Amino acid sequence: MEERIVKLISEELRGSLSEEASKVLTGWRNQSEENERTYQDLKKIWDLPKRQEVPPPNVAASFESWKSKYHIDAAAPVKRLPTGKRLNIWLSRVAAVLFLGFVLWYFYPSPEQPTFWTAEGDNLTVNLADGSVVTLRENTLMRDIAGDKKKQERRVVISGEAFFKVAPDKSKPFFIEIEDVTVEVVGTEFNVSSAPSESMVEVAVLSGIVRIHVIDGAHNLSAGDRLRWDTRQKSVHVSEEETTNAWSWYTDQLQFKSTPLLHVIEALNRHFDKQVSLENTDLAHCRFTSNFHSATLEEVIEVLAETFGLNAIPNKDGGYRLTGGQCDG
Amino acid sequence: MTEDRTKEKDWIQRWPGEKPQVMEAIYTAYFQNLWRSAFNILKDSGLAEDIVQEVMLKIWQMETLDHISTSLGGYLHRATLNKTLTKIRESKRWSEDEPADAQATFHSSDQLLAGKRLEDRFHQVLLELPDRCRLVFILAREEQLTNKEIAELMEISIKTVENQMTKALRILRDRLTV
């Protein structure tokens, strides 16, 4: 039977068939008894009752276990702190750390494959058994899989973003699997990240040499190189343009040295995870030089606005829209 | 406005002042449906409960619910499905492999099974479908998602969703007939 007809039936069953297409389907059903029977069979299958083979857990018991699991004291009234944001932020970080401690224990599937997971707003530094140190950015998951014991290799699987300092050991190569990319390391410092929403994997190297395996082959990267892999298009892009800010989340430093404003904006979006947009595209190539350490987005925006005479309009989500301005301020 | 929507509006308004009470109400109201959604996909009761509990924790950590512009129920449903699919991806249980007999054909002489046999066999065949195919079918039938929503959740193209849907139907009919 034609693919087209099955597609029409599938849409009809889900109630999303257009009137025009519905006529085509009706025509096909009227052509023969066999067609009509096929349609009726599929409808019957589709309409089968959903199976309730396993009863859901008891709600009240689940709520109680949820409270104790995450140390939530839901009986106590939540007081709002009058001192405002600063203290609130601090408190929420403490809460996140506690939560993380729990999660670490909770996600251990087996002692051989420890799994690390960071909550929103949290970084975590993990010391691996071989002496390597990995710092996970927020919302990142890493599983330490032993790899092939015979081959004596080191191997982790990661989803999210992390900075690696790999302990040198030529006899035991270190592998990182991220999406469909495998990073092979001998001993080096670098950053890997995957953003499923942007279907991109990025590896940026601070020192040493890294070998990246993607489906079309392998690429060697050395200090200062950055590789971007488009997981959908299956295409690779290697550049030597500045990588300093690729791991700014790790160093908490943003460094711009005669950097085009467009790249500055890109680094800010990434570092603060907020949307900053530049409306005046004439400014895209204006150069900007400055270093920031532990700066807030507000502080950086203030400097940019001052330098280029920009208007900074805050967004609802904490980002900014930058309008107007000119290169030489 | 439906009764649910009125209730949700009330919760969102009371959230900052009466968080613990509202949290319990939200948990009680949505837990079973959300658990069902996760369970249908994972077939693991404990894991499904964990996922819903993580979603609930996210809600608890919010200072305000004002930004949830759609319905709260819809938001929780999407968050649950998102987490469920993330879990599957992370555990690499996402086989893309196509079994050799996946391309089923229809035979006109075949008769559809009937009654209890049809139902039992249906759930069995469902489990035999390739992962991607099964997920697309479940998300469409049980969760009533559109092709676009499924494509976004699973990070595949709409075309792939369509193809997997028709494949599921072909295989089901083929294996439910004698």
Short mmCIF file of C-alpha atoms in Angstrom, two decimals:
data_model
loop_
_atom_site.label_atom_id
_atom_site.label_comp_id
_atom_site.label_asym_id
_atom_site.label_seq_id
_atom_site.Cartn_x
_atom_site.Cartn_y
_atom_site.Cartn_z
CA MET A 1 0.00 0.00 0.00
CA GLU A 2 1.10 3.49 -0.77
CA GLU A 3 3.00 5.43 1.85
CA ARG A 4 0.86 8.45 1.06
CA ILE A 5 -2.33 6.64 2.05
CA VAL A 6 -0.91 5.35 5.34
CA LYS A 7 0.12 8.92 6.10
CA LEU A 8 -3.41 10.14 5.42
CA ILE A 9 -4.88 7.45 7.64
CA SER A 10 -2.42 8.31 10.40
CA GLU A 11 -3.51 11.93 10.27
CA GLU A 12 -7.19 11.01 10.10
CA LEU A 13 -6.83 8.90 13.24
CA ARG A 14 -5.25 11.80 15.07
CA GLY A 15 -7.95 14.17 13.89
CA SER A 16 -5.56 16.41 12.03
CA LEU A 17 -6.57 15.68 8.43
CA SER A 18 -7.51 18.66 6.28
CA GLU A 19 -10.84 18.68 4.47
CA GLU A 20 -9.19 18.40 1.09
CA ALA A 21 -7.05 15.42 2.12
CA SER A 22 -10.06 13.84 3.77
CA LYS A 23 -11.76 13.70 0.37
CA VAL A 24 -8.78 11.87 -1.09
CA LEU A 25 -8.90 9.33 1.72
CA THR A 26 -12.64 8.80 1.33
CA GLY A 27 -12.13 8.26 -2.38
CA TRP A 28 -9.50 5.62 -1.67
CA ARG A 29 -11.72 3.86 0.89
CA ASN A 30 -14.57 3.69 -1.61
CA GLN A 31 -12.36 2.12 -4.25
CA SER A 32 -12.48 -1.38 -2.79
CA GLU A 33 -13.69 -3.39 0.15
CA GLU A 34 -10.12 -4.29 0.90
CA ASN A 35 -9.16 -0.63 1.24
CA GLU A 36 -12.07 0.00 3.56
CA ARG A 37 -11.10 -3.01 5.67
CA THR A 38 -7.51 -1.80 5.97
CA TYR A 39 -8.77 1.55 7.18
CA GLN A 40 -11.14 -0.05 9.70
CA ASP A 41 -8.37 -2.35 11.00
CA LEU A 42 -6.04 0.56 11.62
CA LYS A 43 -8.79 2.55 13.28
CA LYS A 44 -9.58 -0.39 15.54
CA ILE A 45 -5.93 -0.74 16.53
CA TRP A 46 -5.62 2.98 17.16
CA ASP A 47 -8.73 3.03 19.34
CA LEU A 48 -7.64 0.13 21.55
CA PRO A 49 -7.88 1.13 25.22
CA LYS A 50 -4.76 2.40 26.90
CA ARG A 51 -3.50 -0.30 29.15
CA GLN A 52 -3.33 0.34 32.88
CA GLU A 53 -1.26 -2.71 33.72
CA VAL A 54 0.61 -1.07 36.56
CA PRO A 55 -1.18 1.12 39.08
CA PRO A 56 0.46 4.49 39.72
CA PRO A 57 2.17 4.96 43.09
CA ASN A 58 0.06 6.36 45.90
CA VAL A 59 0.00 10.15 45.62
CA ALA A 60 0.19 10.97 49.33
CA ALA A 61 3.06 8.54 49.88
CA SER A 62 4.86 9.89 46.84
CA PHE A 63 4.49 13.47 48.10
CA GLU A 64 5.95 12.48 51.48
CA SER A 65 8.89 10.69 49.85
CA TRP A 66 9.46 13.70 47.60
CA LYS A 67 9.67 16.00 50.64
CA SER A 68 12.15 13.83 52.48
CA LYS A 69 14.16 13.05 49.35
CA TYR A 70 14.83 16.72 48.64
CA HIS A 71 14.78 17.90 52.26
CA ILE A 72 11.75 20.05 51.69
CA ASP A 73 10.09 21.35 54.80
CA ALA A 74 6.77 22.03 53.21
CA ALA A 75 5.00 22.35 56.53
CA ALA A 76 6.86 25.49 57.51
CA PRO A 77 5.68 28.73 56.01
CA VAL A 78 8.17 30.21 53.58
CA LYS A 79 9.26 33.63 54.75
CA ARG A 80 10.16 36.18 52.17
CA LEU A 81 13.40 37.93 52.96
CA PRO A 82 13.10 41.69 53.03
CA THR A 83 16.79 42.26 52.30
CA GLY A 84 16.18 41.37 48.69
CA LYS A 85 18.07 39.61 46.00
CA ARG A 86 21.58 39.21 47.28
CA LEU A 87 20.70 37.09 50.30
CA ASN A 88 18.14 35.11 48.34
CA ILE A 89 20.68 34.17 45.75
CA TRP A 90 23.12 33.08 48.38
CA LEU A 91 20.51 30.93 50.09
CA SER A 92 19.45 29.31 46.88
CA ARG A 93 23.06 28.38 46.12
CA VAL A 94 23.37 26.67 49.49
CA ALA A 95 20.20 24.78 48.80
CA ALA A 96 21.52 23.70 45.44
CA VAL A 97 24.71 22.35 46.93
CA LEU A 98 22.77 20.27 49.41
CA PHE A 99 20.59 19.03 46.64
CA LEU A 100 23.59 18.14 44.56
CA GLY A 101 25.12 16.12 47.38
CA PHE A 102 22.03 14.08 47.42
CA VAL A 103 21.81 13.69 43.70
CA LEU A 104 25.34 12.36 43.54
CA TRP A 105 24.40 9.55 45.80
CA TYR A 106 21.12 9.00 44.14
CA PHE A 107 22.40 8.74 40.59
CA TYR A 108 25.08 6.22 41.31
CA PRO A 109 23.84 3.36 39.17
CA SER A 110 26.74 1.15 40.19
CA PRO A 111 30.08 1.71 41.91
CA GLU A 112 31.84 0.97 38.62
CA GLN A 113 30.05 3.71 36.72
CA PRO A 114 29.67 6.73 38.98
CA THR A 115 27.50 9.45 37.50
CA PHE A 116 27.74 13.15 38.27
CA TRP A 117 24.99 15.59 37.65
CA THR A 118 24.80 19.31 38.30
CA ALA A 119 21.66 21.27 39.06
CA GLU A 120 20.89 24.70 37.66
CA GLY A 121 23.24 27.39 38.96
CA ASP A 122 25.86 24.93 40.12
CA ASN A 123 29.35 23.94 39.04
CA LEU A 124 31.00 20.80 40.31
CA THR A 125 34.63 19.76 40.33
CA VAL A 126 35.21 16.04 40.09
CA ASN A 127 38.55 14.38 40.84
CA LEU A 128 38.75 11.21 38.82
CA ALA A 129 40.65 8.17 40.04
CA ASP A 130 43.49 8.68 37.50
CA GLY A 131 44.24 12.21 38.74
CA SER A 132 42.31 14.03 36.05
CA VAL A 133 40.10 16.90 37.17
CA VAL A 134 36.81 17.73 35.50
CA THR A 135 34.71 20.78 36.25
CA LEU A 136 31.09 20.42 35.21
CA ARG A 137 29.02 23.46 34.36
CA GLU A 138 25.40 23.69 35.53
CA ASN A 139 22.89 21.26 34.00
CA THR A 140 25.58 18.81 32.99
CA LEU A 141 25.71 15.08 33.36
CA MET A 142 28.83 12.93 33.29
CA ARG A 143 29.16 9.19 33.60
CA ASP A 144 32.55 7.68 34.30
CA ILE A 145 32.50 4.43 32.38
CA ALA A 146 35.48 2.23 32.92
CA GLY A 147 36.00 1.54 29.24
CA ASP A 148 37.56 -1.65 28.04
CA LYS A 149 39.44 -3.07 31.03
CA LYS A 150 41.82 -5.03 28.81
CA LYS A 151 42.74 -1.99 26.80
CA GLN A 152 43.21 -0.04 30.00
CA GLU A 153 41.60 3.10 28.71
CA ARG A 154 39.80 5.89 30.53
CA ARG A 155 36.40 6.90 29.25
CA VAL A 156 33.59 9.26 30.28
CA VAL A 157 30.27 10.12 28.65
CA ILE A 158 29.08 13.68 28.98
CA SER A 159 26.07 15.80 28.18
CA GLY A 160 26.29 19.53 28.80
CA GLU A 161 29.51 21.51 29.28
CA ALA A 162 32.74 20.75 31.14
CA PHE A 163 36.36 21.80 31.50
CA PHE A 164 38.91 18.97 31.56
CA LYS A 165 42.41 18.80 32.99
CA VAL A 166 43.51 15.37 31.95
CA ALA A 167 46.40 13.72 33.76
CA PRO A 168 49.04 12.62 31.25
CA ASP A 169 49.31 8.88 30.77
CA LYS A 170 50.32 7.68 27.32
CA SER A 171 49.55 4.07 28.09
CA LYS A 172 45.94 4.85 29.04
CA PRO A 173 44.29 7.20 26.57
CA PHE A 174 41.41 9.26 27.87
CA PHE A 175 38.19 9.30 25.83
CA ILE A 176 35.22 11.62 26.15
CA GLU A 177 32.00 10.81 24.39
CA ILE A 178 29.78 13.79 23.75
CA GLU A 179 26.78 13.35 21.48
CA ASP A 180 28.19 11.57 18.41
CA VAL A 181 31.70 12.91 18.89
CA THR A 182 34.57 11.15 20.63
CA VAL A 183 37.44 13.22 22.00
CA GLU A 184 40.74 11.42 22.51
CA VAL A 185 43.27 12.96 24.87
CA VAL A 186 46.75 12.22 26.08
CA GLY A 187 47.18 14.98 28.62
CA THR A 188 45.79 18.44 28.24
CA GLU A 189 43.36 21.14 29.30
CA PHE A 190 40.27 21.86 27.28
CA ASN A 191 36.58 22.58 27.28
CA VAL A 192 33.84 20.48 25.73
CA SER A 193 30.20 21.43 25.43
CA SER A 194 27.08 20.24 23.72
CA ALA A 195 23.95 22.28 23.21
CA PRO A 196 21.23 19.93 21.98
CA SER A 197 18.96 22.88 21.21
CA GLU A 198 21.58 24.26 18.84
CA SER A 199 22.63 20.78 17.70
CA MET A 200 26.26 21.67 18.23
CA VAL A 201 29.23 20.11 19.98
CA GLU A 202 32.20 22.35 20.69
CA VAL A 203 35.71 21.45 21.81
CA ALA A 204 38.18 24.24 22.66
CA VAL A 205 41.76 23.50 23.65
CA LEU A 206 43.78 25.47 26.22
CA SER A 207 46.94 23.36 26.14
CA GLY A 208 48.17 20.04 24.75
CA ILE A 209 46.78 18.07 21.85
CA VAL A 210 43.37 16.51 21.41
CA ARG A 211 42.15 14.18 18.71
CA ILE A 212 38.48 14.49 17.81
CA HIS A 213 36.72 11.56 16.17
CA VAL A 214 33.60 12.38 14.20
CA ILE A 215 31.91 10.19 11.63
CA ASP A 216 33.86 11.53 8.68
CA GLY A 217 37.24 11.05 10.30
CA ALA A 218 39.53 12.53 12.93
CA HIS A 219 40.81 16.05 13.54
CA ASN A 220 43.82 17.04 15.63
CA LEU A 221 43.46 20.18 17.70
CA SER A 222 46.20 21.99 19.57
CA ALA A 223 46.25 24.91 21.98
CA GLY A 224 44.10 27.79 20.78
CA ASP A 225 42.04 25.69 18.37
CA ARG A 226 38.33 25.31 18.50
CA LEU A 227 36.25 22.67 16.73
CA ARG A 228 32.54 22.89 16.20
CA TRP A 229 30.55 19.89 15.09
CA ASP A 230 27.03 20.30 13.79
CA THR A 231 25.27 17.14 14.96
CA ARG A 232 22.47 17.55 12.43
CA GLN A 233 24.31 18.60 9.30
CA LYS A 234 27.21 16.32 10.29
CA SER A 235 29.63 19.04 9.37
CA VAL A 236 32.79 20.19 11.08
CA HIS A 237 34.27 23.64 11.47
CA VAL A 238 37.72 24.23 12.91
CA SER A 239 38.87 27.74 13.72
CA GLU A 240 41.81 29.38 15.38
CA GLU A 241 39.96 32.51 16.34
CA GLU A 242 40.23 33.30 19.99
CA THR A 243 39.15 30.58 22.34
CA THR A 244 39.88 32.45 25.56
CA ASN A 245 36.24 32.90 26.43
CA ALA A 246 35.16 29.37 25.56
CA TRP A 247 35.71 28.39 29.19
CA SER A 248 34.95 31.76 30.77
CA TRP A 249 32.29 30.06 32.89
CA TYR A 250 35.16 28.06 34.42
CA THR A 251 37.64 30.90 35.02
CA ASP A 252 34.91 33.49 35.65
CA GLN A 253 36.97 35.81 33.49
CA LEU A 254 36.00 37.44 30.25
CA GLN A 255 38.89 38.68 28.15
CA PHE A 256 38.48 40.82 25.08
CA LYS A 257 41.43 42.00 23.09
CA SER A 258 40.49 43.95 20.03
CA THR A 259 37.54 41.57 19.73
CA PRO A 260 34.76 42.28 17.21
CA LEU A 261 31.63 43.36 19.07
CA LEU A 262 29.64 40.52 17.55
CA HIS A 263 31.98 38.01 19.19
CA VAL A 264 31.80 39.94 22.45
CA ILE A 265 28.00 39.63 22.42
CA GLU A 266 28.27 35.92 21.62
CA ALA A 267 30.64 35.38 24.57
CA LEU A 268 28.30 37.28 26.90
CA ASN A 269 25.27 35.24 25.83
CA ARG A 270 27.18 32.11 26.55
CA HIS A 271 28.82 33.18 29.79
CA PHE A 272 25.71 34.60 31.43
CA ASP A 273 23.19 32.37 29.67
CA LYS A 274 21.10 35.46 28.97
CA GLN A 275 19.93 36.94 25.69
CA VAL A 276 21.89 40.02 24.67
CA SER A 277 21.22 41.31 21.18
CA LEU A 278 22.87 43.98 19.08
CA GLU A 279 20.35 45.82 16.93
CA ASN A 280 22.72 48.10 15.08
CA THR A 281 24.58 45.68 12.80
CA ASP A 282 26.96 48.48 11.72
CA LEU A 283 28.69 47.90 15.06
CA ALA A 284 29.28 44.16 14.54
CA HIS A 285 32.93 44.64 13.63
CA CYS A 286 33.80 47.41 16.08
CA ARG A 287 36.73 46.33 18.23
CA PHE A 288 36.51 46.08 21.99
CA THR A 289 39.27 45.53 24.55
CA SER A 290 38.71 44.89 28.23
CA ASN A 291 39.04 42.27 30.95
CA PHE A 292 36.35 41.37 33.44
CA HIS A 293 36.74 39.23 36.48
CA SER A 294 33.66 37.95 38.34
CA ALA A 295 31.65 40.70 36.69
CA THR A 296 27.88 40.76 36.46
CA LEU A 297 26.16 41.18 33.11
CA GLU A 298 24.98 44.62 34.24
CA GLU A 299 28.56 45.73 34.79
CA VAL A 300 29.76 44.52 31.39
CA ILE A 301 26.79 46.08 29.62
CA GLU A 302 27.49 49.36 31.37
CA VAL A 303 31.05 49.41 30.05
CA LEU A 304 29.91 48.49 26.52
CA ALA A 305 27.21 51.16 26.56
CA GLU A 306 29.74 53.75 27.72
CA THR A 307 32.33 52.71 25.11
CA PHE A 308 30.06 52.70 22.08
CA GLY A 309 27.33 55.09 23.19
CA LEU A 310 24.73 52.32 23.19
CA ASN A 311 21.30 52.31 24.76
CA ALA A 312 20.83 49.16 26.86
CA ILE A 313 17.19 48.13 27.17
CA PRO A 314 16.63 45.30 29.69
CA ASN A 315 14.63 42.25 28.55
CA LYS A 316 12.13 40.40 30.69
CA ASP A 317 14.48 37.41 31.03
CA GLY A 318 17.41 39.41 32.41
CA GLY A 319 19.14 40.06 29.06
CA TYR A 320 19.54 43.29 27.12
CA ARG A 321 18.72 44.80 23.76
CA LEU A 322 21.46 47.15 22.62
CA THR A 323 20.43 49.94 20.27
CA GLY A 324 22.08 52.95 18.64
CA GLY A 325 25.76 53.67 19.17
CA GLN A 326 28.82 54.07 16.97
CA CYS A 327 32.27 52.54 16.71
CA ASP A 328 34.41 55.31 18.10
CA GLY A 329 31.92 56.11 20.88
CA MET B 1 -12.83 29.23 31.38
CA THR B 2 -12.66 25.67 32.61
CA GLU B 3 -12.60 24.74 36.25
CA ASP B 4 -8.97 23.56 35.97
CA ARG B 5 -7.83 26.84 34.56
CA THR B 6 -9.55 28.75 37.39
CA LYS B 7 -7.88 26.52 39.94
CA GLU B 8 -4.48 27.01 38.32
CA LYS B 9 -4.90 30.79 38.29
CA ASP B 10 -5.69 30.66 41.98
CA TRP B 11 -2.57 28.58 42.70
CA ILE B 12 -0.32 30.87 40.70
CA GLN B 13 -1.65 33.84 42.63
CA ARG B 14 -1.30 32.21 46.05
CA TRP B 15 2.15 30.70 45.30
CA PRO B 16 4.41 33.37 46.85
CA GLY B 17 2.51 33.48 50.15
CA GLU B 18 1.29 29.90 50.57
CA LYS B 19 3.91 27.89 48.72
CA PRO B 20 3.77 24.69 50.85
CA GLN B 21 -0.01 24.39 50.66
CA VAL B 22 -0.15 25.15 46.95
CA MET B 23 2.73 22.75 46.26
CA GLU B 24 0.86 19.90 47.90
CA ALA B 25 -2.25 20.75 45.90
CA ILE B 26 -0.29 20.81 42.64
CA TYR B 27 1.50 17.56 43.43
CA THR B 28 -1.78 15.85 44.31
CA ALA B 29 -3.58 17.14 41.26
CA TYR B 30 -1.00 16.24 38.62
CA PHE B 31 1.16 13.44 39.95
CA GLN B 32 -0.72 10.46 38.54
CA ASN B 33 -1.18 11.84 35.05
CA LEU B 34 2.44 12.85 34.79
CA TRP B 35 3.59 9.51 36.16
CA ARG B 36 1.43 7.78 33.56
CA SER B 37 3.05 9.76 30.74
CA ALA B 38 6.57 8.91 31.88
CA PHE B 39 5.67 5.30 32.60
CA ASN B 40 4.12 4.74 29.18
CA ILE B 41 7.45 5.55 27.65
CA LEU B 42 9.90 4.07 30.15
CA LYS B 43 7.90 1.08 31.43
CA ASP B 44 9.61 1.55 34.79
CA SER B 45 7.46 2.71 37.68
CA GLY B 46 10.31 3.85 39.94
CA LEU B 47 12.11 5.76 37.22
CA ALA B 48 8.84 7.40 36.14
CA GLU B 49 8.20 8.54 39.71
CA ASP B 50 11.75 9.93 39.99
CA ILE B 51 11.23 11.99 36.86
CA VAL B 52 7.95 13.47 38.09
CA GLN B 53 9.58 14.24 41.43
CA GLU B 54 12.39 16.09 39.67
CA VAL B 55 9.85 18.12 37.72
CA MET B 56 8.04 18.92 40.96
CA LEU B 57 11.33 20.01 42.52
CA LYS B 58 11.82 22.47 39.66
CA ILE B 59 8.41 23.95 40.40
CA TRP B 60 9.22 24.14 44.12
CA GLN B 61 12.41 26.07 43.39
CA MET B 62 10.53 28.77 41.49
CA GLU B 63 9.91 32.00 43.30
CA THR B 64 6.94 32.82 41.17
CA LEU B 65 4.80 30.87 38.71
CA ASP B 66 3.72 34.01 36.86
CA HIS B 67 5.89 33.24 33.84
CA ILE B 68 4.06 29.99 33.09
CA SER B 69 2.01 31.55 30.33
CA THR B 70 0.27 28.42 29.09
CA SER B 71 -1.54 26.16 31.51
CA LEU B 72 0.35 24.80 34.50
CA GLY B 73 -0.81 21.29 33.59
CA GLY B 74 0.52 21.72 30.07
CA TYR B 75 3.81 23.04 31.37
CA LEU B 76 4.25 20.09 33.73
CA HIS B 77 3.33 17.64 31.00
CA ARG B 78 5.94 19.06 28.62
CA ALA B 79 8.58 19.19 31.34
CA THR B 80 7.91 15.54 32.21
CA LEU B 81 8.14 14.38 28.61
CA ASN B 82 11.30 16.41 28.12
CA LYS B 83 12.98 14.86 31.12
CA THR B 84 11.82 11.40 30.10
CA LEU B 85 13.33 11.69 26.64
CA THR B 86 16.51 13.19 28.06
CA LYS B 87 16.81 10.16 30.33
CA ILE B 88 16.45 7.84 27.37
CA ARG B 89 19.08 9.69 25.37
CA GLU B 90 21.49 9.74 28.29
CA SER B 91 21.15 6.05 28.93
CA LYS B 92 21.79 5.46 25.22
CA ARG B 93 18.77 3.26 25.06
CA TRP B 94 17.86 4.99 21.85
CA SER B 95 18.41 2.37 19.22
CA GLU B 96 18.20 3.68 15.70
CA ASP B 97 18.61 0.27 14.28
CA GLU B 98 15.90 -1.05 12.13
CA PRO B 99 15.07 -4.69 12.52
CA ALA B 100 15.18 -6.47 9.21
CA ASP B 101 11.46 -7.10 9.08
CA ALA B 102 10.50 -3.53 9.92
CA GLN B 103 9.14 -2.84 6.48
CA ALA B 104 5.93 -4.75 6.86
CA THR B 105 3.52 -5.16 4.00
CA PHE B 106 -0.21 -5.61 4.00
CA HIS B 107 -1.79 -8.83 2.82
CA SER B 108 -5.36 -8.45 1.78
CA SER B 109 -6.43 -11.90 2.91
CA ASP B 110 -5.29 -11.38 6.49
CA GLN B 111 -7.84 -11.05 9.25
CA LEU B 112 -7.37 -8.76 12.22
CA LEU B 113 -7.29 -10.54 15.56
CA ALA B 114 -10.28 -9.89 17.75
CA GLY B 115 -11.21 -9.13 21.36
CA LYS B 116 -8.81 -9.87 24.18
CA ARG B 117 -6.28 -11.49 21.85
CA LEU B 118 -6.03 -8.32 19.80
CA GLU B 119 -5.50 -6.21 22.88
CA ASP B 120 -2.86 -8.46 24.43
CA ARG B 121 -0.95 -8.89 21.24
CA PHE B 122 -1.12 -5.14 20.57
CA HIS B 123 0.78 -4.30 23.76
CA GLN B 124 3.28 -7.02 23.01
CA VAL B 125 3.93 -5.80 19.46
CA LEU B 126 4.21 -2.24 20.73
CA LEU B 127 7.16 -3.30 22.86
CA GLU B 128 8.77 -5.00 19.87
CA LEU B 129 8.78 -1.84 17.74
CA PRO B 130 12.16 -0.17 17.20
CA ASP B 131 12.69 2.50 19.91
CA ARG B 132 12.23 5.56 17.78
CA CYS B 133 9.18 4.12 16.09
CA ARG B 134 7.57 3.11 19.40
CA LEU B 135 8.25 6.50 20.98
CA VAL B 136 6.71 8.39 18.08
CA PHE B 137 3.64 6.16 18.17
CA ILE B 138 3.20 6.47 21.94
CA LEU B 139 3.69 10.23 21.94
CA ALA B 140 1.09 10.54 19.18
CA ARG B 141 -1.49 8.09 20.55
CA GLU B 142 -1.18 8.31 24.33
CA GLU B 143 0.10 11.86 24.73
CA GLN B 144 -1.80 13.27 21.74
CA LEU B 145 1.12 15.37 20.60
CA THR B 146 1.32 16.88 17.12
CA ASN B 147 4.08 15.90 14.68
CA LYS B 148 5.79 19.21 15.35
CA GLU B 149 5.76 18.70 19.11
CA ILE B 150 7.12 15.17 18.74
CA ALA B 151 9.86 16.38 16.39
CA GLU B 152 10.97 19.03 18.88
CA LEU B 153 10.94 16.64 21.84
CA MET B 154 12.84 13.89 20.09
CA GLU B 155 15.11 16.26 18.16
CA ILE B 156 14.29 14.70 14.85
CA SER B 157 12.70 16.16 11.73
CA ILE B 158 8.95 16.27 11.14
CA LYS B 159 9.52 14.12 8.08
CA THR B 160 11.11 11.44 10.27
CA VAL B 161 8.17 11.62 12.67
CA GLU B 162 5.76 11.06 9.79
CA ASN B 163 7.78 8.15 8.47
CA GLN B 164 8.03 6.51 11.87
CA MET B 165 4.28 6.92 12.37
CA THR B 166 3.40 5.17 9.16
CA LYS B 167 5.99 2.52 9.87
CA ALA B 168 4.42 1.85 13.27
CA LEU B 169 0.98 1.49 11.70
CA ARG B 170 2.28 -0.87 9.01
CA ILE B 171 4.06 -3.10 11.50
CA LEU B 172 1.13 -3.13 13.92
CA ARG B 173 -1.38 -4.16 11.31
CA ASP B 174 0.96 -6.72 9.87
CA ARG B 175 1.59 -8.38 13.20
CA LEU B 176 -1.97 -8.17 14.47
CA THR B 177 -3.43 -10.12 11.59
CA VAL B 178 -3.56 -13.86 10.96
#
